[in-house]
PDB file of C-alpha atoms in Angstrom:
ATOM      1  CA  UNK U   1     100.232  61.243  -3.078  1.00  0.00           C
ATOM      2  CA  UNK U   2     101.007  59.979   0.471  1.00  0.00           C
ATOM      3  CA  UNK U   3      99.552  60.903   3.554  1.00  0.00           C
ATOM      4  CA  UNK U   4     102.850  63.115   4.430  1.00  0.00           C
ATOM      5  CA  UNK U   5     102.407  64.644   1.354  1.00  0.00           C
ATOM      6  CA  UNK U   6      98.851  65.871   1.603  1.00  0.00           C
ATOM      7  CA  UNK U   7      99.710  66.979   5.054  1.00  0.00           C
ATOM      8  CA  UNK U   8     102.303  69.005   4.242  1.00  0.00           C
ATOM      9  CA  UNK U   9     100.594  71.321   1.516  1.00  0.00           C
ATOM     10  CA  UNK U  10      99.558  74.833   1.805  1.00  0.00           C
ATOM     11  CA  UNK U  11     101.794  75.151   5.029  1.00  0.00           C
ATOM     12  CA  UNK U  12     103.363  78.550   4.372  1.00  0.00           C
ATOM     13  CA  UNK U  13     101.448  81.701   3.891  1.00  0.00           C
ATOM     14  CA  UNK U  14     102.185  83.638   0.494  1.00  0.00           C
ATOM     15  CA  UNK U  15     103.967  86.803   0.637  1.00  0.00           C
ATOM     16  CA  UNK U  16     101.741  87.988  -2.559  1.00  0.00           C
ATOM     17  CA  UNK U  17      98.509  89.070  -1.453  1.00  0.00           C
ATOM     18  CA  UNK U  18      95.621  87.823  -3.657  1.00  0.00           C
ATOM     19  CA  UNK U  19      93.807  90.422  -5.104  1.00  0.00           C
ATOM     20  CA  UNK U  20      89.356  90.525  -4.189  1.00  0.00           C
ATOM     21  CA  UNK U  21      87.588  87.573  -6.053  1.00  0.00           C
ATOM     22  CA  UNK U  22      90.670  85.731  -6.771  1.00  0.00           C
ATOM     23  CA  UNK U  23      89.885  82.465  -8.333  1.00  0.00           C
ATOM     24  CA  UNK U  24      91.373  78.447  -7.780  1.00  0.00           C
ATOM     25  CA  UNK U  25      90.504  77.307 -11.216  1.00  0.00           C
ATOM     26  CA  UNK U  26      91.909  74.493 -10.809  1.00  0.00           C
ATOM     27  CA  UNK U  27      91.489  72.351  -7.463  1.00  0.00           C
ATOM     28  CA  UNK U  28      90.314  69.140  -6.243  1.00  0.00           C
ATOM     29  CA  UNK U  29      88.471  67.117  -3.792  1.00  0.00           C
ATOM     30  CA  UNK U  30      89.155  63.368  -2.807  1.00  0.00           C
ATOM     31  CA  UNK U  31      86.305  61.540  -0.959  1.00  0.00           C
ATOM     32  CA  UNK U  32      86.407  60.813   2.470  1.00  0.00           C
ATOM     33  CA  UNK U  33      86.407  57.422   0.505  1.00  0.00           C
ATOM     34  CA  UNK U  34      83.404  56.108   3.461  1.00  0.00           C
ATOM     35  CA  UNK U  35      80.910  58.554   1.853  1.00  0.00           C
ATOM     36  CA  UNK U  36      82.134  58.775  -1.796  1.00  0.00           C
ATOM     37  CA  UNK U  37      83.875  55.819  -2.559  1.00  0.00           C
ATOM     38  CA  UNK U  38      87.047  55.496  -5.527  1.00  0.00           C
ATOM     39  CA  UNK U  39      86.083  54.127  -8.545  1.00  0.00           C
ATOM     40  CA  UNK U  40      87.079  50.791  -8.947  1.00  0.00           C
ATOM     41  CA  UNK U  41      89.707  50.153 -11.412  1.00  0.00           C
ATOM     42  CA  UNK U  42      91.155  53.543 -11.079  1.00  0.00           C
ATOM     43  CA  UNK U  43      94.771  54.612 -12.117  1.00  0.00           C
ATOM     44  CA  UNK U  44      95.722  55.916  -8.683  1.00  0.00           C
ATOM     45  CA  UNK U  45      94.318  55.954  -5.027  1.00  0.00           C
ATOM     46  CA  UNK U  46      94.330  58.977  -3.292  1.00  0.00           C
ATOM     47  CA  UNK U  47      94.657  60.066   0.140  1.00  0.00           C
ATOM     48  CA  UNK U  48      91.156  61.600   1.384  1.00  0.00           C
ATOM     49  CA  UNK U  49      91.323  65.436   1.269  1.00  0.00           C
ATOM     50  CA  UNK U  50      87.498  66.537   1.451  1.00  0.00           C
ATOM     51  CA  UNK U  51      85.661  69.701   0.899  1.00  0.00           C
ATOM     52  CA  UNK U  52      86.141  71.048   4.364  1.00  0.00           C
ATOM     53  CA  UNK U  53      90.632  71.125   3.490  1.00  0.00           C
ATOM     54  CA  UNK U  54      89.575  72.910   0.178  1.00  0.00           C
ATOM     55  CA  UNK U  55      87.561  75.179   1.835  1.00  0.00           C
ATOM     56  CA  UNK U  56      90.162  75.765   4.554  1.00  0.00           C
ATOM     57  CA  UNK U  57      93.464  75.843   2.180  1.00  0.00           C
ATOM     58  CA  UNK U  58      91.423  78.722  -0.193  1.00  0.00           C
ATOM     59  CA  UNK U  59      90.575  80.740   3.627  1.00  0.00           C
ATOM     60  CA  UNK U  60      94.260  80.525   4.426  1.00  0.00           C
ATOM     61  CA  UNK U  61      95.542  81.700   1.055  1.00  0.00           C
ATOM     62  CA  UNK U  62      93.175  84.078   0.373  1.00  0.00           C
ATOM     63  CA  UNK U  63      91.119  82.260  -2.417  1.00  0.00           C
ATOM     64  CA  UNK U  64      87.160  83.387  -2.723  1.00  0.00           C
ATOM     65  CA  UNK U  65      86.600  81.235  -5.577  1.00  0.00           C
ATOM     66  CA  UNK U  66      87.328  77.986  -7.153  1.00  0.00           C
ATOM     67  CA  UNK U  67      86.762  75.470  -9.562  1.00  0.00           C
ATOM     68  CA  UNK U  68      86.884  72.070  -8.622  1.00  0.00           C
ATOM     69  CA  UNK U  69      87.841  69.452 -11.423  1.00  0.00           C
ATOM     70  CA  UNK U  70      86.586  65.916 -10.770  1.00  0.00           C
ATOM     71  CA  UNK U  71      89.249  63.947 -10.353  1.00  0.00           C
ATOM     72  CA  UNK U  72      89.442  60.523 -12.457  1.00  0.00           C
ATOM     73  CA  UNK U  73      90.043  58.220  -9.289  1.00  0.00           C
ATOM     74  CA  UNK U  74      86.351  59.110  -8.498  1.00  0.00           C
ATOM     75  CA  UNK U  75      85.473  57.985 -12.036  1.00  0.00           C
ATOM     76  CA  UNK U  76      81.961  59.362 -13.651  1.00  0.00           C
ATOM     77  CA  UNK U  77      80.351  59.707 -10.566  1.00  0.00           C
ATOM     78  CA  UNK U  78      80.102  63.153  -9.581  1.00  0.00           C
ATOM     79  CA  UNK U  79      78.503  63.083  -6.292  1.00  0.00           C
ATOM     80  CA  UNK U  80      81.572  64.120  -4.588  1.00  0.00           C
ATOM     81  CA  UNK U  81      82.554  67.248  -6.437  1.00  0.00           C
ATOM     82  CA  UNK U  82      78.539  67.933  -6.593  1.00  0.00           C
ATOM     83  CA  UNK U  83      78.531  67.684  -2.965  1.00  0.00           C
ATOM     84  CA  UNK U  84      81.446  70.178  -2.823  1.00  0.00           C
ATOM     85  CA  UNK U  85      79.614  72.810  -4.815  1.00  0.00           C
ATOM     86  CA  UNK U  86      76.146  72.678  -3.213  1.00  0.00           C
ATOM     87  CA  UNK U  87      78.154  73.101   0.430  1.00  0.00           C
ATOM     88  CA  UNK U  88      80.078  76.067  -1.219  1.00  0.00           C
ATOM     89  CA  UNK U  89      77.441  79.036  -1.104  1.00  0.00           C
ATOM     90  CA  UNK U  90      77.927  79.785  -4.270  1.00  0.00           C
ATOM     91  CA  UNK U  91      82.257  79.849  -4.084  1.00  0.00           C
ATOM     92  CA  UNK U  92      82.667  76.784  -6.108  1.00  0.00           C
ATOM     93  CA  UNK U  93      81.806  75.369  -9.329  1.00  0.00           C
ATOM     94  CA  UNK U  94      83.340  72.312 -10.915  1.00  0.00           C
ATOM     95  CA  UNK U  95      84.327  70.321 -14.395  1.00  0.00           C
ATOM     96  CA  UNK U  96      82.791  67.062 -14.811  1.00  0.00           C
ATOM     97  CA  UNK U  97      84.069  63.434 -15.871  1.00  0.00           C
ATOM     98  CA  UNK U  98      81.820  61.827 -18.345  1.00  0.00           C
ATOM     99  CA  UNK U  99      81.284  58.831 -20.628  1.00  0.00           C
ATOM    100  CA  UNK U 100      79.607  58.605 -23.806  1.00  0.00           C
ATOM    101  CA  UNK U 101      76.298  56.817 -21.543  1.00  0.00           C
ATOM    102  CA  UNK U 102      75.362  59.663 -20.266  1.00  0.00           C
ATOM    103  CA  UNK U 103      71.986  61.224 -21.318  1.00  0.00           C
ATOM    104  CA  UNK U 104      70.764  65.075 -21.628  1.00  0.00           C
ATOM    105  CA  UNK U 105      69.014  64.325 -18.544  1.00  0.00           C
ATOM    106  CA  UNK U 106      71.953  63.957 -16.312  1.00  0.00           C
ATOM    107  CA  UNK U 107      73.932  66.892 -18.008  1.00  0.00           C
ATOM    108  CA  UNK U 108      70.726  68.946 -17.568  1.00  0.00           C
ATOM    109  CA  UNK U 109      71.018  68.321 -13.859  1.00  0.00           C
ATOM    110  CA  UNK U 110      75.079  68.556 -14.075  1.00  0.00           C
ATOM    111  CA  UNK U 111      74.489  72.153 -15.100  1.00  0.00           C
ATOM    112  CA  UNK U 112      71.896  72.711 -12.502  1.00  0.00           C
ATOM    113  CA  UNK U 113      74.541  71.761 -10.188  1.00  0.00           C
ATOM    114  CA  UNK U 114      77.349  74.178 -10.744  1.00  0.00           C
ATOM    115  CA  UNK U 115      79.194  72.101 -13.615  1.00  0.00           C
ATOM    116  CA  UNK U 116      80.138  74.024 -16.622  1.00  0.00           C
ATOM    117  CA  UNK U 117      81.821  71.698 -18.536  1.00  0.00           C
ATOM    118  CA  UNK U 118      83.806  68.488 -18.856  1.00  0.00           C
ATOM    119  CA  UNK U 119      87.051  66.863 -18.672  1.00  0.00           C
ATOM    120  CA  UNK U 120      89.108  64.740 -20.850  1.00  0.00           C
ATOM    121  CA  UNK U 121      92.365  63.070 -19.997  1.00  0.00           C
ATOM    122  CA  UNK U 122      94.986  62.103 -22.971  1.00  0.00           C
ATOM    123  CA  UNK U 123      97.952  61.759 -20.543  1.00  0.00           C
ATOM    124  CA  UNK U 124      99.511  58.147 -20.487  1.00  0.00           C
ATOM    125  CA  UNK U 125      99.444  57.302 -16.325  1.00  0.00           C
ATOM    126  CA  UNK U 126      95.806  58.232 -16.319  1.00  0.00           C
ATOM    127  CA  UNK U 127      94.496  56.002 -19.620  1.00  0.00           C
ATOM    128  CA  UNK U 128      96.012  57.572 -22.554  1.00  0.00           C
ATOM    129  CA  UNK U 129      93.849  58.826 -25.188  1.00  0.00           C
ATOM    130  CA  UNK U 130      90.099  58.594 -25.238  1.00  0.00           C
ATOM    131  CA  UNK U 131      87.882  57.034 -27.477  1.00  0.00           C
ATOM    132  CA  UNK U 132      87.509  60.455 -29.823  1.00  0.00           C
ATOM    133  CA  UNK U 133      84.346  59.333 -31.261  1.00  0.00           C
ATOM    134  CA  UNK U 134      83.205  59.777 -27.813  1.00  0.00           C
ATOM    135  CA  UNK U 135      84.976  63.088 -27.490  1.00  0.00           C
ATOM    136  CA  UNK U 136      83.132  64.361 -30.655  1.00  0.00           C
ATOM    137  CA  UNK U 137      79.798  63.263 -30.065  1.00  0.00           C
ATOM    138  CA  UNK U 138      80.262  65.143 -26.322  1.00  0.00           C
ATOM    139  CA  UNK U 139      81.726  68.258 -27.530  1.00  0.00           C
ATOM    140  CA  UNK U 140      78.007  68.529 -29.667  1.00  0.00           C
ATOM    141  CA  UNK U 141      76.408  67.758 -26.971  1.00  0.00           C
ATOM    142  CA  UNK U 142      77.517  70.285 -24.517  1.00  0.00           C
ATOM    143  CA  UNK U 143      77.354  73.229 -26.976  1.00  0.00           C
ATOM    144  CA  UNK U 144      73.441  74.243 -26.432  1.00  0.00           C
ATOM    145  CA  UNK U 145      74.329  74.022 -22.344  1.00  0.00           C
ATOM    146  CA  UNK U 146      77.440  76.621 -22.774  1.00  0.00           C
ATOM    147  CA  UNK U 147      79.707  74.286 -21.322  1.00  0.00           C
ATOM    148  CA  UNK U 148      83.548  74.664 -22.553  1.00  0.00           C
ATOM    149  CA  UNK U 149      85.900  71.198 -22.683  1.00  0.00           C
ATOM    150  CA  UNK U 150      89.036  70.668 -20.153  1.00  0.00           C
ATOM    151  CA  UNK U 151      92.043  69.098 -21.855  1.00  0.00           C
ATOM    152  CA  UNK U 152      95.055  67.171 -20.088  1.00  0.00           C
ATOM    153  CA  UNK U 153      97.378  66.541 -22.144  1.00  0.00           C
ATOM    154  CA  UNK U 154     101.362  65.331 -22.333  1.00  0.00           C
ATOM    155  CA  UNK U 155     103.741  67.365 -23.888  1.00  0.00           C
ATOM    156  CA  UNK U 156     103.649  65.141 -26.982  1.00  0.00           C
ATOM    157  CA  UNK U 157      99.846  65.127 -27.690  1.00  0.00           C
ATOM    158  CA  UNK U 158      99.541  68.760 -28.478  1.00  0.00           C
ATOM    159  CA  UNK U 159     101.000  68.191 -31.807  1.00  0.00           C
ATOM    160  CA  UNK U 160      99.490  64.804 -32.453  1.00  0.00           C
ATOM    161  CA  UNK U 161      96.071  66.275 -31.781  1.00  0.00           C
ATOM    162  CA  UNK U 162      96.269  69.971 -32.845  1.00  0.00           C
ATOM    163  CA  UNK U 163      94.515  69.109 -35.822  1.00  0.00           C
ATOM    164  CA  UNK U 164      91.740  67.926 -33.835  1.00  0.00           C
ATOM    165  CA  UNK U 165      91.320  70.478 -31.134  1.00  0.00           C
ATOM    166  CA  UNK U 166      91.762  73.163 -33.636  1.00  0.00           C
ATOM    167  CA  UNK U 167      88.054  72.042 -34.564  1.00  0.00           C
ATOM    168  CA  UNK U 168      86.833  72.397 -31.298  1.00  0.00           C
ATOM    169  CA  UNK U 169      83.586  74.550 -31.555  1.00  0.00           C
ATOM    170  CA  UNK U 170      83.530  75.516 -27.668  1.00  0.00           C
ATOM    171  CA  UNK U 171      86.016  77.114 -25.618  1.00  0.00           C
ATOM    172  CA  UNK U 172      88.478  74.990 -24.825  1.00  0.00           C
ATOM    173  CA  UNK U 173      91.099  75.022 -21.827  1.00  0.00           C
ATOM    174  CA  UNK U 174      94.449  73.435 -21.731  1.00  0.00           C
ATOM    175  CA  UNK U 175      95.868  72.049 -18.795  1.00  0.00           C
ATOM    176  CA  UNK U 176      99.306  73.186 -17.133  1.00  0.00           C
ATOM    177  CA  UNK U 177     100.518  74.391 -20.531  1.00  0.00           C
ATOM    178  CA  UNK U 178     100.156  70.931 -22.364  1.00  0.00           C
ATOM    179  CA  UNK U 179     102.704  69.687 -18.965  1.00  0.00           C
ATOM    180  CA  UNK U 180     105.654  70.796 -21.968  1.00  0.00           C
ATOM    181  CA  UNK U 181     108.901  70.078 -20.097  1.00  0.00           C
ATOM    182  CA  UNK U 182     110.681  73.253 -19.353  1.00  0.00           C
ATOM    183  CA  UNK U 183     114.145  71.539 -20.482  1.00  0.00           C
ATOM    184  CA  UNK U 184     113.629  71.338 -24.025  1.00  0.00           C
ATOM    185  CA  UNK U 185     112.778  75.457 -24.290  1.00  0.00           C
ATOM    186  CA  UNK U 186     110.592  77.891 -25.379  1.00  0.00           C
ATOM    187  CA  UNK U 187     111.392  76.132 -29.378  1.00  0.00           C
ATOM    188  CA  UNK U 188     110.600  72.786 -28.548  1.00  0.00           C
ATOM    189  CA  UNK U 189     107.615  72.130 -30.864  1.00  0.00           C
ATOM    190  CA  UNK U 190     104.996  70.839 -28.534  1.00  0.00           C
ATOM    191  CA  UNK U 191     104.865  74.428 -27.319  1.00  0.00           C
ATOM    192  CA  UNK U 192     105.354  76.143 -30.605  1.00  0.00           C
ATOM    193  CA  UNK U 193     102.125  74.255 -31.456  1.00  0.00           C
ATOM    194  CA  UNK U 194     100.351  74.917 -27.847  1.00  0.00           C
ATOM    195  CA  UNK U 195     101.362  78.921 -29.177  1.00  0.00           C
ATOM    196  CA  UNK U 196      99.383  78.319 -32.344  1.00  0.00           C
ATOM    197  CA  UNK U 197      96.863  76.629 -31.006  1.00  0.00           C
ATOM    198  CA  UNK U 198      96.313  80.140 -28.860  1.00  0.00           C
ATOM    199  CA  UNK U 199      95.598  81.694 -32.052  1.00  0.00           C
ATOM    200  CA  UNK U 200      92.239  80.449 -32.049  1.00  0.00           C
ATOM    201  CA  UNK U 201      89.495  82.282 -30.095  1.00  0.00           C
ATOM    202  CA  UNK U 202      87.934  79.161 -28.281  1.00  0.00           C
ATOM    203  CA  UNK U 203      91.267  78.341 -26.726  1.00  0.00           C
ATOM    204  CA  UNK U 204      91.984  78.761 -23.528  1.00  0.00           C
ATOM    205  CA  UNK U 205      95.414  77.868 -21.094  1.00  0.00           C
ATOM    206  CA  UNK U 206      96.153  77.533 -17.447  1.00  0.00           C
ATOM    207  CA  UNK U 207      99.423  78.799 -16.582  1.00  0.00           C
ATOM    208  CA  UNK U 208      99.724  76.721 -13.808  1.00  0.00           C
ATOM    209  CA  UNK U 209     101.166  73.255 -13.387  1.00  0.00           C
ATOM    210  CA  UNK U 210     104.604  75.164 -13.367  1.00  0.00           C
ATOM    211  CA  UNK U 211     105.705  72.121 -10.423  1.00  0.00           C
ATOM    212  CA  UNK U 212     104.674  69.278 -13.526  1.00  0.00           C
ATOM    213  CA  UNK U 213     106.500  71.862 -16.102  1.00  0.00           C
ATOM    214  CA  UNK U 214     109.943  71.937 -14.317  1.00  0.00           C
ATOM    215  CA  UNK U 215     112.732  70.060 -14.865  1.00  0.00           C
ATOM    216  CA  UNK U 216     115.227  71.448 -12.343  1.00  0.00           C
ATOM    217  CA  UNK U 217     112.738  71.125  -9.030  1.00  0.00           C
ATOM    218  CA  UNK U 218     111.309  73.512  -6.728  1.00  0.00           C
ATOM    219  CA  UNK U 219     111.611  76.737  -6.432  1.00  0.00           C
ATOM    220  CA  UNK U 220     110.075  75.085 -10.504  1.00  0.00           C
ATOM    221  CA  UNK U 221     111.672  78.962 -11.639  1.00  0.00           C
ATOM    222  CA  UNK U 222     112.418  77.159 -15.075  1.00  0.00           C
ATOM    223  CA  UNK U 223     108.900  76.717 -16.111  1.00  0.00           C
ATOM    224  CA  UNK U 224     108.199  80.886 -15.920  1.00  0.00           C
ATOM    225  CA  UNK U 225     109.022  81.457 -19.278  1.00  0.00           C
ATOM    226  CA  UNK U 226     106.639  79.676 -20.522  1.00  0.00           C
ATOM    227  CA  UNK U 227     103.884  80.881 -18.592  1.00  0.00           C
ATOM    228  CA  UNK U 228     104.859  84.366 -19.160  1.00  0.00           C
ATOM    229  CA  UNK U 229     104.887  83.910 -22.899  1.00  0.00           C
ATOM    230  CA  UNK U 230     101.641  82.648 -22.902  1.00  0.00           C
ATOM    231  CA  UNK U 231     100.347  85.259 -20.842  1.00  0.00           C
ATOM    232  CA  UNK U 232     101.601  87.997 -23.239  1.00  0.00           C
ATOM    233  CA  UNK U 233     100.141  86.196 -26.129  1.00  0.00           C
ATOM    234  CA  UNK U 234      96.665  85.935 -24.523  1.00  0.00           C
ATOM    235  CA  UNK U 235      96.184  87.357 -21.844  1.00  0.00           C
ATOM    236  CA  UNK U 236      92.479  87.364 -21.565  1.00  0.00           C
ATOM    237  CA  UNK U 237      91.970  83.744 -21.901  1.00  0.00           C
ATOM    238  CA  UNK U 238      94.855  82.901 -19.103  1.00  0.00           C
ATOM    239  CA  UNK U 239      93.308  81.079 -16.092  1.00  0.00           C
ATOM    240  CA  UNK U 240      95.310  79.525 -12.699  1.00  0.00           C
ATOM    241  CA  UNK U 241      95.471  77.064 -10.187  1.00  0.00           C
ATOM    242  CA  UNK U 242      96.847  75.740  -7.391  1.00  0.00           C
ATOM    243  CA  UNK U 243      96.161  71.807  -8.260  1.00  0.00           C
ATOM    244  CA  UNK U 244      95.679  71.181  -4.795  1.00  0.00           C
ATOM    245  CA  UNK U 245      95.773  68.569  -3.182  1.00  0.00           C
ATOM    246  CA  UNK U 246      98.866  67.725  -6.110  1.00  0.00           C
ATOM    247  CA  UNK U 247      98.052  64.166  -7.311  1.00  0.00           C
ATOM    248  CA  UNK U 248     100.447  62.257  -8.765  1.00  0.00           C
ATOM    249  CA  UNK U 249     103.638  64.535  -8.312  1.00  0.00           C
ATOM    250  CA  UNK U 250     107.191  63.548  -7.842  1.00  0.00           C
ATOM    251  CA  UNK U 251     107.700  66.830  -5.300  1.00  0.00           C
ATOM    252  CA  UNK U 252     104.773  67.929  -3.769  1.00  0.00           C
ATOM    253  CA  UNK U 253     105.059  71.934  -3.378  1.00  0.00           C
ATOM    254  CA  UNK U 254     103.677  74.377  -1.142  1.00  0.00           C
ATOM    255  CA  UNK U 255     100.629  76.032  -2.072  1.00  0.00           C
ATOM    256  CA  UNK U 256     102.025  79.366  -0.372  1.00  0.00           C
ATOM    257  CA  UNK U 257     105.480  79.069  -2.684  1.00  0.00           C
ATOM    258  CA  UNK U 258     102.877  78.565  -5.905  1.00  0.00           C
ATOM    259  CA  UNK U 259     100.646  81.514  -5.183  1.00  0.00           C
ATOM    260  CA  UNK U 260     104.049  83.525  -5.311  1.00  0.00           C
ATOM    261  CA  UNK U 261     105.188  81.968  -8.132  1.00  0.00           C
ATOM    262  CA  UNK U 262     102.134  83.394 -10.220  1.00  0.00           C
ATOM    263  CA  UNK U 263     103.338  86.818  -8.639  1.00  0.00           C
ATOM    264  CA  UNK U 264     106.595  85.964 -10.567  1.00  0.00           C
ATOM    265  CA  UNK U 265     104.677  85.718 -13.936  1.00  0.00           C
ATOM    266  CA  UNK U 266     104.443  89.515 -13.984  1.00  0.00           C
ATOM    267  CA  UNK U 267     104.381  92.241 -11.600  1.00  0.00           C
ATOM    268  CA  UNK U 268     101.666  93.708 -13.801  1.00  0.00           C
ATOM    269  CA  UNK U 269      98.699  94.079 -10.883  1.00  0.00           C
ATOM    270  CA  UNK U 270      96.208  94.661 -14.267  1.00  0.00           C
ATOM    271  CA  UNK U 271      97.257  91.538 -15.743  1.00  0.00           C
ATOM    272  CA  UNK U 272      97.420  89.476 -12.455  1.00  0.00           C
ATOM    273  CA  UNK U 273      93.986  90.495 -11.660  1.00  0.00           C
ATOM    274  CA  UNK U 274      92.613  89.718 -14.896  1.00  0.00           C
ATOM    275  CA  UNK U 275      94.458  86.105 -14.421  1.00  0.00           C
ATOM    276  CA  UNK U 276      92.989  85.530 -10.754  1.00  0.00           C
ATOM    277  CA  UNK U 277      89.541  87.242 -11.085  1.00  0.00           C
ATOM    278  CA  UNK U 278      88.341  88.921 -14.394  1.00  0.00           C
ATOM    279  CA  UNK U 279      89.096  86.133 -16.718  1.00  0.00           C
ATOM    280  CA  UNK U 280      87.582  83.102 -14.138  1.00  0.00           C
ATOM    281  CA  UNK U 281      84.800  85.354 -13.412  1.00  0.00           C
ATOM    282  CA  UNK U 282      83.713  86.180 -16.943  1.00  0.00           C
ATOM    283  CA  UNK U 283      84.092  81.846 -17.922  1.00  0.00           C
ATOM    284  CA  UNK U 284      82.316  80.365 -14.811  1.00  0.00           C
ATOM    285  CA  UNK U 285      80.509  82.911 -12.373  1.00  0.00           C
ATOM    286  CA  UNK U 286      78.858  85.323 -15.202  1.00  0.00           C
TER     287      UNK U 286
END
């Protein structure tokens, strides 16, 4: 993301207007790297965006809430999206990014700290697949804390691990639809699978990501079919997010055009609300 780029998000002001308690479930926060420095070895290097452009972006759009996912250029230490939740006065809580080192200690005072679960990446730029005996033994060892498990996948890992998150015994959210590529249709069997996957009662999806989905561009209007299909299949565990501040896209987008793209979804106001507040409310603020 360059400097232009981070500048230029969240200029315009949405024509939708959010609804009370409408919830960012999926945002993050990058240094200033002089206080919380980037891991060293990392995939990608940010530009800073800190707690205080969050803060402001949500104000502008009309956001009350969010949930800030630690981003993997900060690595497993979480002092930066920590810092981001203790500042927020309640507004914010936040996913973690954790290794297999970490003891019950630490996710004891995770939890303490507004984080209600953790991350894992599968897609290629950012690592690739993680070491899944890892993932296991985690996924035990957040179950007595009520934590649920983030997962980013490419479009071709939902099938090659369906098998494998199928047997995930807490919730479990995927991220920007499984990033399925809005070319190959609503048949193309990464998504068939993502579909069967939302069969079971732990999963979860964020119909959000549209700008990764698309393969025509902004205004990213190919990627609403899938987003509304999911949405009519389960509609109660649907969350969104704006992404912001976009890492790692080939067009950065406006916040303002995303927050009326999720108006496009459906001009259902029940199911919107239960999208933007009842569903984020009941997983991370009950």
């Amino acid at each position: 993301m360059s400097a232009s780029h981070a500048s230029q998000a969240g200029k315009r002001r949405p024509a939708f207007k959010l609804p009370a308690g409408a919830c960012d479930a999926h945002c993050h926060v990058f240094g200033p790297a002089d206080k919380f420095p980037y891991a060293p070895g990392r995939s990608y290097t940010p530009v800073d965006v800190g707690k205080e452009r969050l803060r402001a972006l949500h104000d502008y759009l009309g956001l009350e809430r969010g949930v800030i996912v630690h981003p993997n250029c900060h690595g497993t230490d979480m002092a930066v999206t920590l810092d981001a939740i203790a500042s927020s006065g309640g507004r914010y809580k936040g996913i973690a990014v954790v290794d297999g080192s970490i003891t019950d200690k630490e996710l004891e005072r995770l939890d303490r700290g507004g984080i209600c679960g953790i991350r894992f990446n599968f897609v290629a730029h950012l690592g690739g697949t993680p070491d899944l005996e890892v993932f296991d033994t985690l996924l035990e060892r957040i179950q007595p804390l009520g934590w649920h498990v983030v997962l980013h996948l490419d479009a071709q890992d939902v099938p090659e691990h369906a098998a494998r998150i199928s047997r995930i015994k807490v919730p479990f959210i995927i991220d920007h639809m499984g990033r399925v590529q809005a070319k190959n249709g609503l048949d193309q069997k990464p998504f068939r699978t993502l579909m069967e996957l939302m069969k079971n009662p732990n999963a979860w999806v964020k119909i959000c990501g549209l700008e990764r989905c698309s393969s025509s561009g902004p205004p990213f209007r190919d990627a609403l079919p899938f987003a509304r299909t999911l949405l009519e299949a389960v509609p109660e565990r649907c969350l969104w997010g704006t992404d912001f501040p976009h890492p790692n896209v080939a067009v950065m987008p406006d916040d303002g055009d995303l927050v009326d793209l999720f108006a496009e979804i459906t001009d259902d106001e029940s199911l919107r609300r239960r999208v933007l507040v009842d569903n984020p409310a009941r997983l991370y603020f009950s």
